[in-house]
Each structure stands twice: as C-alpha cells, then as structure tokens.
Short mmCIF file of N, CA and C in Angstrom, two decimals:
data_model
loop_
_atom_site.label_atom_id
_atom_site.label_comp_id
_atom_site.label_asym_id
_atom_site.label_seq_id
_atom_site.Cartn_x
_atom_site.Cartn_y
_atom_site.Cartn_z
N UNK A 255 1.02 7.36 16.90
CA UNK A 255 1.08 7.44 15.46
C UNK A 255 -0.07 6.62 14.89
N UNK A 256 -0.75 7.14 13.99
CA UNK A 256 -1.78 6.32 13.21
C UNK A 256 -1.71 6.08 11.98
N UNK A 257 -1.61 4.70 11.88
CA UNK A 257 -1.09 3.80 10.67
C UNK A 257 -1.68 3.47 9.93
N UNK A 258 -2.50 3.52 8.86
CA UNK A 258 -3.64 2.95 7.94
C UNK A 258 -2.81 1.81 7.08
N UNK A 259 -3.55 0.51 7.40
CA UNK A 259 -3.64 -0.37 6.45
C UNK A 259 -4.70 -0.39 5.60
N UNK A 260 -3.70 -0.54 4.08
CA UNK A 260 -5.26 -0.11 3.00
C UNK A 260 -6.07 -1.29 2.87
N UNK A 261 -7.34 -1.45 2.98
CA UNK A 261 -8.62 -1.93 2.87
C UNK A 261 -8.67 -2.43 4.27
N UNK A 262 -8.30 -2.42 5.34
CA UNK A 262 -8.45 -2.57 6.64
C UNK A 262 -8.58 -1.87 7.73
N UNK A 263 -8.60 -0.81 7.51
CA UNK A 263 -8.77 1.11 8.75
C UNK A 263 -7.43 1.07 9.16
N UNK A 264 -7.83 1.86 9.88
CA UNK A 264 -6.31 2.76 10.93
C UNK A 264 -6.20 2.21 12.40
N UNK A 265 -5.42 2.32 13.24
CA UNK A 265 -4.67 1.66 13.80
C UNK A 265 -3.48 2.47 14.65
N UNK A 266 -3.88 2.52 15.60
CA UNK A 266 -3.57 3.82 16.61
C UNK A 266 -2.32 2.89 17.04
N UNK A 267 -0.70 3.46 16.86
CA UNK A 267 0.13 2.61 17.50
C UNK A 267 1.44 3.46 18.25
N UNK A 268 1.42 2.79 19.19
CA UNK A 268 2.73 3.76 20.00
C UNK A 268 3.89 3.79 19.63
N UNK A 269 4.36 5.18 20.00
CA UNK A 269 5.96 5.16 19.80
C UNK A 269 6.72 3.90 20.01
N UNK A 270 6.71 3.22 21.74
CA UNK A 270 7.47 2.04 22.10
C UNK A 270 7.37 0.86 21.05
N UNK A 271 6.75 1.05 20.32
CA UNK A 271 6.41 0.12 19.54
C UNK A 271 7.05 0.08 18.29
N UNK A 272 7.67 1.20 17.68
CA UNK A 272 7.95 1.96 16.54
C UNK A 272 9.71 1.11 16.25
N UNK A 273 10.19 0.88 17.25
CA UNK A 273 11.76 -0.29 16.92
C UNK A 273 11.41 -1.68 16.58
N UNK A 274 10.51 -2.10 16.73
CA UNK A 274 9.77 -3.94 16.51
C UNK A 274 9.19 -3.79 15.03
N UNK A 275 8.40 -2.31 15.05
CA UNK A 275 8.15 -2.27 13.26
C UNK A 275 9.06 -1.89 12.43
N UNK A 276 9.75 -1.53 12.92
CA UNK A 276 11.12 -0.60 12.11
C UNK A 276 11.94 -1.67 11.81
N UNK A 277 12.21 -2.88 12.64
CA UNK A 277 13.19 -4.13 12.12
C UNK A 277 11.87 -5.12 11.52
N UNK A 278 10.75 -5.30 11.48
CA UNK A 278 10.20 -5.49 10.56
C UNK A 278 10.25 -4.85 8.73
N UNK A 279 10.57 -3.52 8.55
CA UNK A 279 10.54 -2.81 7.97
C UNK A 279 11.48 -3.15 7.13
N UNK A 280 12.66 -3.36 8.38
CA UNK A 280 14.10 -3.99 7.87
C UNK A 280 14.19 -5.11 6.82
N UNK A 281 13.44 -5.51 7.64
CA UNK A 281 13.01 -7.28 6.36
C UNK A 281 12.51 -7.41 5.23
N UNK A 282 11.59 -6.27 5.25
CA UNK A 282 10.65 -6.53 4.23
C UNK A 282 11.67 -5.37 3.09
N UNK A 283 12.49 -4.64 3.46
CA UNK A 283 13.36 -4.26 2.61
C UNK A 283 14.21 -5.29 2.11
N UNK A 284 15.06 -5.78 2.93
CA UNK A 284 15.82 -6.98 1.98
C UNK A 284 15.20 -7.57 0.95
N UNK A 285 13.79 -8.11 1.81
CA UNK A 285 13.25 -8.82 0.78
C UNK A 285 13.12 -8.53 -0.63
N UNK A 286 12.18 -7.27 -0.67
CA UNK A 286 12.07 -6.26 -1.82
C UNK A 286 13.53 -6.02 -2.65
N UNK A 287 14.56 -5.98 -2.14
CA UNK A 287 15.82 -6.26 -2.66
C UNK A 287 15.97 -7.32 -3.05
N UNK A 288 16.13 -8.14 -2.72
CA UNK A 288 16.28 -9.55 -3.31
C UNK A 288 15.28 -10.38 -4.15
N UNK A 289 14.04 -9.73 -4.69
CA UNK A 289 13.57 -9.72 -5.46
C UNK A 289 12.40 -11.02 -5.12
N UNK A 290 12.68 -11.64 -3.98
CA UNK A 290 12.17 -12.87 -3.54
C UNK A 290 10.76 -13.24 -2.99
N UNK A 291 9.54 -13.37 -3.84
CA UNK A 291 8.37 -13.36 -3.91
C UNK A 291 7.90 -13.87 -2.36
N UNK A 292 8.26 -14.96 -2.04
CA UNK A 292 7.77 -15.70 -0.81
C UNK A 292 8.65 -14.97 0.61
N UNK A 293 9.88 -14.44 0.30
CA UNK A 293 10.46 -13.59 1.31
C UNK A 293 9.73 -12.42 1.41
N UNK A 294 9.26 -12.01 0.17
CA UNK A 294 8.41 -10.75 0.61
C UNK A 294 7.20 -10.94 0.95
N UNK A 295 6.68 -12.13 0.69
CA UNK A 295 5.22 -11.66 1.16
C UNK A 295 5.23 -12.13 2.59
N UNK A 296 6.35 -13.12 3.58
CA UNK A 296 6.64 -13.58 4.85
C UNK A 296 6.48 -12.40 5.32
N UNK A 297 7.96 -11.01 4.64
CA UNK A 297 7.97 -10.20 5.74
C UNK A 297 6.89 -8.80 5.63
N UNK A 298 6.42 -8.72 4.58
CA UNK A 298 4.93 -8.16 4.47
C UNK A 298 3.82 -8.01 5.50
N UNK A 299 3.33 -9.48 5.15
CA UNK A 299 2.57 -10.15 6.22
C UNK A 299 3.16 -10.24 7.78
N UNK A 300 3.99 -10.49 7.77
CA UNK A 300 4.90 -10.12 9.49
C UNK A 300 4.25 -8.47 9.63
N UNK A 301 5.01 -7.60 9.04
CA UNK A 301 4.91 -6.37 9.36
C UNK A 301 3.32 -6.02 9.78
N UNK A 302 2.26 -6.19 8.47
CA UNK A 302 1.16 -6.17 9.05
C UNK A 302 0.84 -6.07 9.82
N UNK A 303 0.64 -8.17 10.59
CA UNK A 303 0.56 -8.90 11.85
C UNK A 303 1.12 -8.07 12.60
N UNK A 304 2.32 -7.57 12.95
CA UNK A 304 2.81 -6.48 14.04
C UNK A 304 2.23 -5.68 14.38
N UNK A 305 1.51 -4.11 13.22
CA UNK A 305 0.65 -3.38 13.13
C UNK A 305 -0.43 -3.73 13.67
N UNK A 306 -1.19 -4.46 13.07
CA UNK A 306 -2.45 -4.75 14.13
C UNK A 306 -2.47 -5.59 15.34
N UNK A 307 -1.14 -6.68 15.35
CA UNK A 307 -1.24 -6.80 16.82
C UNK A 307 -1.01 -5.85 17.97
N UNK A 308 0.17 -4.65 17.56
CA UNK A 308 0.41 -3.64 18.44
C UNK A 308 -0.85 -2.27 18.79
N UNK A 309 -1.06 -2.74 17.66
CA UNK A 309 -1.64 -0.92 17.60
C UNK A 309 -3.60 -1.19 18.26
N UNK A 310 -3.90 -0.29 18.26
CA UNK A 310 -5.67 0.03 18.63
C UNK A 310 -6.06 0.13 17.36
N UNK A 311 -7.79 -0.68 17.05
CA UNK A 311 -8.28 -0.31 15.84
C UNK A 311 -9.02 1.13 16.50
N UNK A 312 -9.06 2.08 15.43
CA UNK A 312 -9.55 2.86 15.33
C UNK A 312 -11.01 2.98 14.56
N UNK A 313 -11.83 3.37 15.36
CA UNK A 313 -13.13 3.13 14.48
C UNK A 313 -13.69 3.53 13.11
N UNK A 314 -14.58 2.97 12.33
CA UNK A 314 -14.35 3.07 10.81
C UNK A 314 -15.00 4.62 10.74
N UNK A 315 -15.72 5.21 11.65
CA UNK A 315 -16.09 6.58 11.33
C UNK A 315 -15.33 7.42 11.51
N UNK A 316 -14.19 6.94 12.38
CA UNK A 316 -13.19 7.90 12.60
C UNK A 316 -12.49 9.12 11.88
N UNK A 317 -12.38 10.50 11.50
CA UNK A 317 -11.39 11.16 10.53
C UNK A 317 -10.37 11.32 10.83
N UNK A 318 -9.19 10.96 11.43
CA UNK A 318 -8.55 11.09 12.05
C UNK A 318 -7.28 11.30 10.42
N UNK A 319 -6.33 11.52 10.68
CA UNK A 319 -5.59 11.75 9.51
C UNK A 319 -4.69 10.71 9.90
N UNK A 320 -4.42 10.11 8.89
CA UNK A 320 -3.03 9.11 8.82
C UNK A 320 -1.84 9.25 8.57
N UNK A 321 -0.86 8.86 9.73
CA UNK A 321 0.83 9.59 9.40
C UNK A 321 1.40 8.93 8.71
N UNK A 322 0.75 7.55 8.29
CA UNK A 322 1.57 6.78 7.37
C UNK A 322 0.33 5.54 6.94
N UNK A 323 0.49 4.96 5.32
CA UNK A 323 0.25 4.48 5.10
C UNK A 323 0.15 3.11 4.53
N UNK A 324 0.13 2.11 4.88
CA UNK A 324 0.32 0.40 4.73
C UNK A 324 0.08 0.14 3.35
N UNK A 325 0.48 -0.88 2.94
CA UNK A 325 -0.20 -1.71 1.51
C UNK A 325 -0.50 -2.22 2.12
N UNK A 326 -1.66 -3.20 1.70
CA UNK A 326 -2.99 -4.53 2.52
C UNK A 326 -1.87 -5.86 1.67
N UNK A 327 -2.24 -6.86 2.10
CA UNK A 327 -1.43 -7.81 2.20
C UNK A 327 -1.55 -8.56 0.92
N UNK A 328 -2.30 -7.98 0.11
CA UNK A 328 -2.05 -8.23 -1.23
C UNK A 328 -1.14 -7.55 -2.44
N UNK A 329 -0.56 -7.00 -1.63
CA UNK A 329 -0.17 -5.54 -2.90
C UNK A 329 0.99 -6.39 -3.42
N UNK A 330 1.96 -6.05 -4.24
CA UNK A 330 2.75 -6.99 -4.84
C UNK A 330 3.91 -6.10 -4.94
N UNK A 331 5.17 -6.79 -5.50
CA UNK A 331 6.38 -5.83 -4.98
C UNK A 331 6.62 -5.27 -5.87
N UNK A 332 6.24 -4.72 -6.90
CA UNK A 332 6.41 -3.16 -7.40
C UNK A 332 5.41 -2.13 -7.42
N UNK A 333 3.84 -2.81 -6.35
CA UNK A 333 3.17 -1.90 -5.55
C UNK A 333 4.11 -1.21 -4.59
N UNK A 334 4.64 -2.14 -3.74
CA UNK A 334 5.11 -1.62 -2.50
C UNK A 334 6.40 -0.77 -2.86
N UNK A 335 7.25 -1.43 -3.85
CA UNK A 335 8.47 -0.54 -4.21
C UNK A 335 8.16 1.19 -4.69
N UNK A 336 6.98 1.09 -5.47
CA UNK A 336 6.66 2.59 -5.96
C UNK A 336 5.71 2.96 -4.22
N UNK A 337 5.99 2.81 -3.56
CA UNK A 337 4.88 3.43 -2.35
C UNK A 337 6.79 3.65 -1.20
N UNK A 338 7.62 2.75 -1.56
CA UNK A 338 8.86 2.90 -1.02
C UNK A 338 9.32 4.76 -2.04
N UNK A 339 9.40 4.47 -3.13
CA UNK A 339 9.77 5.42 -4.04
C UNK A 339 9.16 6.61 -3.49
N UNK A 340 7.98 6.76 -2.89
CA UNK A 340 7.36 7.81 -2.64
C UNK A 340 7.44 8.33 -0.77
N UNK A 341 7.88 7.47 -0.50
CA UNK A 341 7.70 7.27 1.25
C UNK A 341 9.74 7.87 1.49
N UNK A 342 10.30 7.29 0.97
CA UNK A 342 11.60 7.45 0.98
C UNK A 342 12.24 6.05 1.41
N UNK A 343 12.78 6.19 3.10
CA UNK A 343 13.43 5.18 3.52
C UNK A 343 12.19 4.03 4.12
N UNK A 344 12.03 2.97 3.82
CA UNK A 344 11.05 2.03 4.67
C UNK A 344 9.74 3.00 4.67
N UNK A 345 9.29 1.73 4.93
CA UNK A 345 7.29 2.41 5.28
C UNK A 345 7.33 2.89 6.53
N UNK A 346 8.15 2.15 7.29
CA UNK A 346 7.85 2.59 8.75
C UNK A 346 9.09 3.81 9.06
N UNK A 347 8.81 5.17 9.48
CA UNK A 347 9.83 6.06 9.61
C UNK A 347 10.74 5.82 10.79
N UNK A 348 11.94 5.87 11.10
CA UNK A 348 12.66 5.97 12.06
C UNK A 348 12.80 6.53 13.00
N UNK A 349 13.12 6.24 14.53
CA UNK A 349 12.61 7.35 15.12
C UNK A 349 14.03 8.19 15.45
N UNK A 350 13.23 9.36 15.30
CA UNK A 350 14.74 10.56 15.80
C UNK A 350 15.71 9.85 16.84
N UNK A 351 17.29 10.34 16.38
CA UNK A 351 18.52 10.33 17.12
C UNK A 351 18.13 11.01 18.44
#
C-alpha cells in the first residue's frame, strides 16, 4: 500500500504492517474525539513516526498513485476531522475480515 504524507512523499508500506497503524489510527481517533490538542498531536505524530518508520520512501519522481493520504504533522484537528469526513472510518483502512 502506498501512503502519502502531505509535504513529505509516499511511502511504500506493507500489509503486515497495516494492524500497528490501524491501532495507531485508533488513538488518534479518541483523541480527535476528545477534543484534546496535546493528545492529538502525541497520537498524530505517533502515527506518522509509524508510517515512515515502517514503510520504504518512495522516490520524489516517482508517479505512482496513492491509496491513501496523510496530513503532515502540522495539520490541526478540524484539518484532520474534515479529511476523516471524507475518508470515512480512520485514515488508515481496515483490513478485510
């Protein structure tokens, strides 16, 4: 799966990998629920950090199409809530039953 974080490229990351971001995902939902500035930007920034620690950078010439797309670690939480609004459940999709 290739993940674009915005203002940082894409980011080639494996399935096995896809349950460690997904309970990241988890967090940064509460957070966003609970309205809690410093909880969200912890589990923000976690999620990130996950993303690019797991995944391959992909090179900046690359075209590769992106299956999903990140906020950069500045975005603020009614960036991320309207990018939730549009994404559906979590940024990170779940993987099939």
């Amino acid at each position: 799966m290739i993940m674009r974080v915005m203002g940082e490229g894409q980011f080639q990351v494996g399935e096995s990998d896809l349950n460690r971001l997904n309970q990241l995902d988890e967090e940064l939902l509460t957070a966003l629920e609970s309205g809690d500035e410093s909880a969200f930007r912890a589990a923000l920034g976690s999620l990130l950090d996950a993303v690019k620690e797991v995944g391959s950078p992909l090179p900046d010439d690359s075209l590769e199409p992106s299956d999903l797309i990140l906020p950069d670690a500045e975005a603020t939480i009614d960036e991320v809530r309207e990018m939730l609004r549009t994404e559906g459940d979590g940024l990170i999709p779940g993987l099939p039953e």
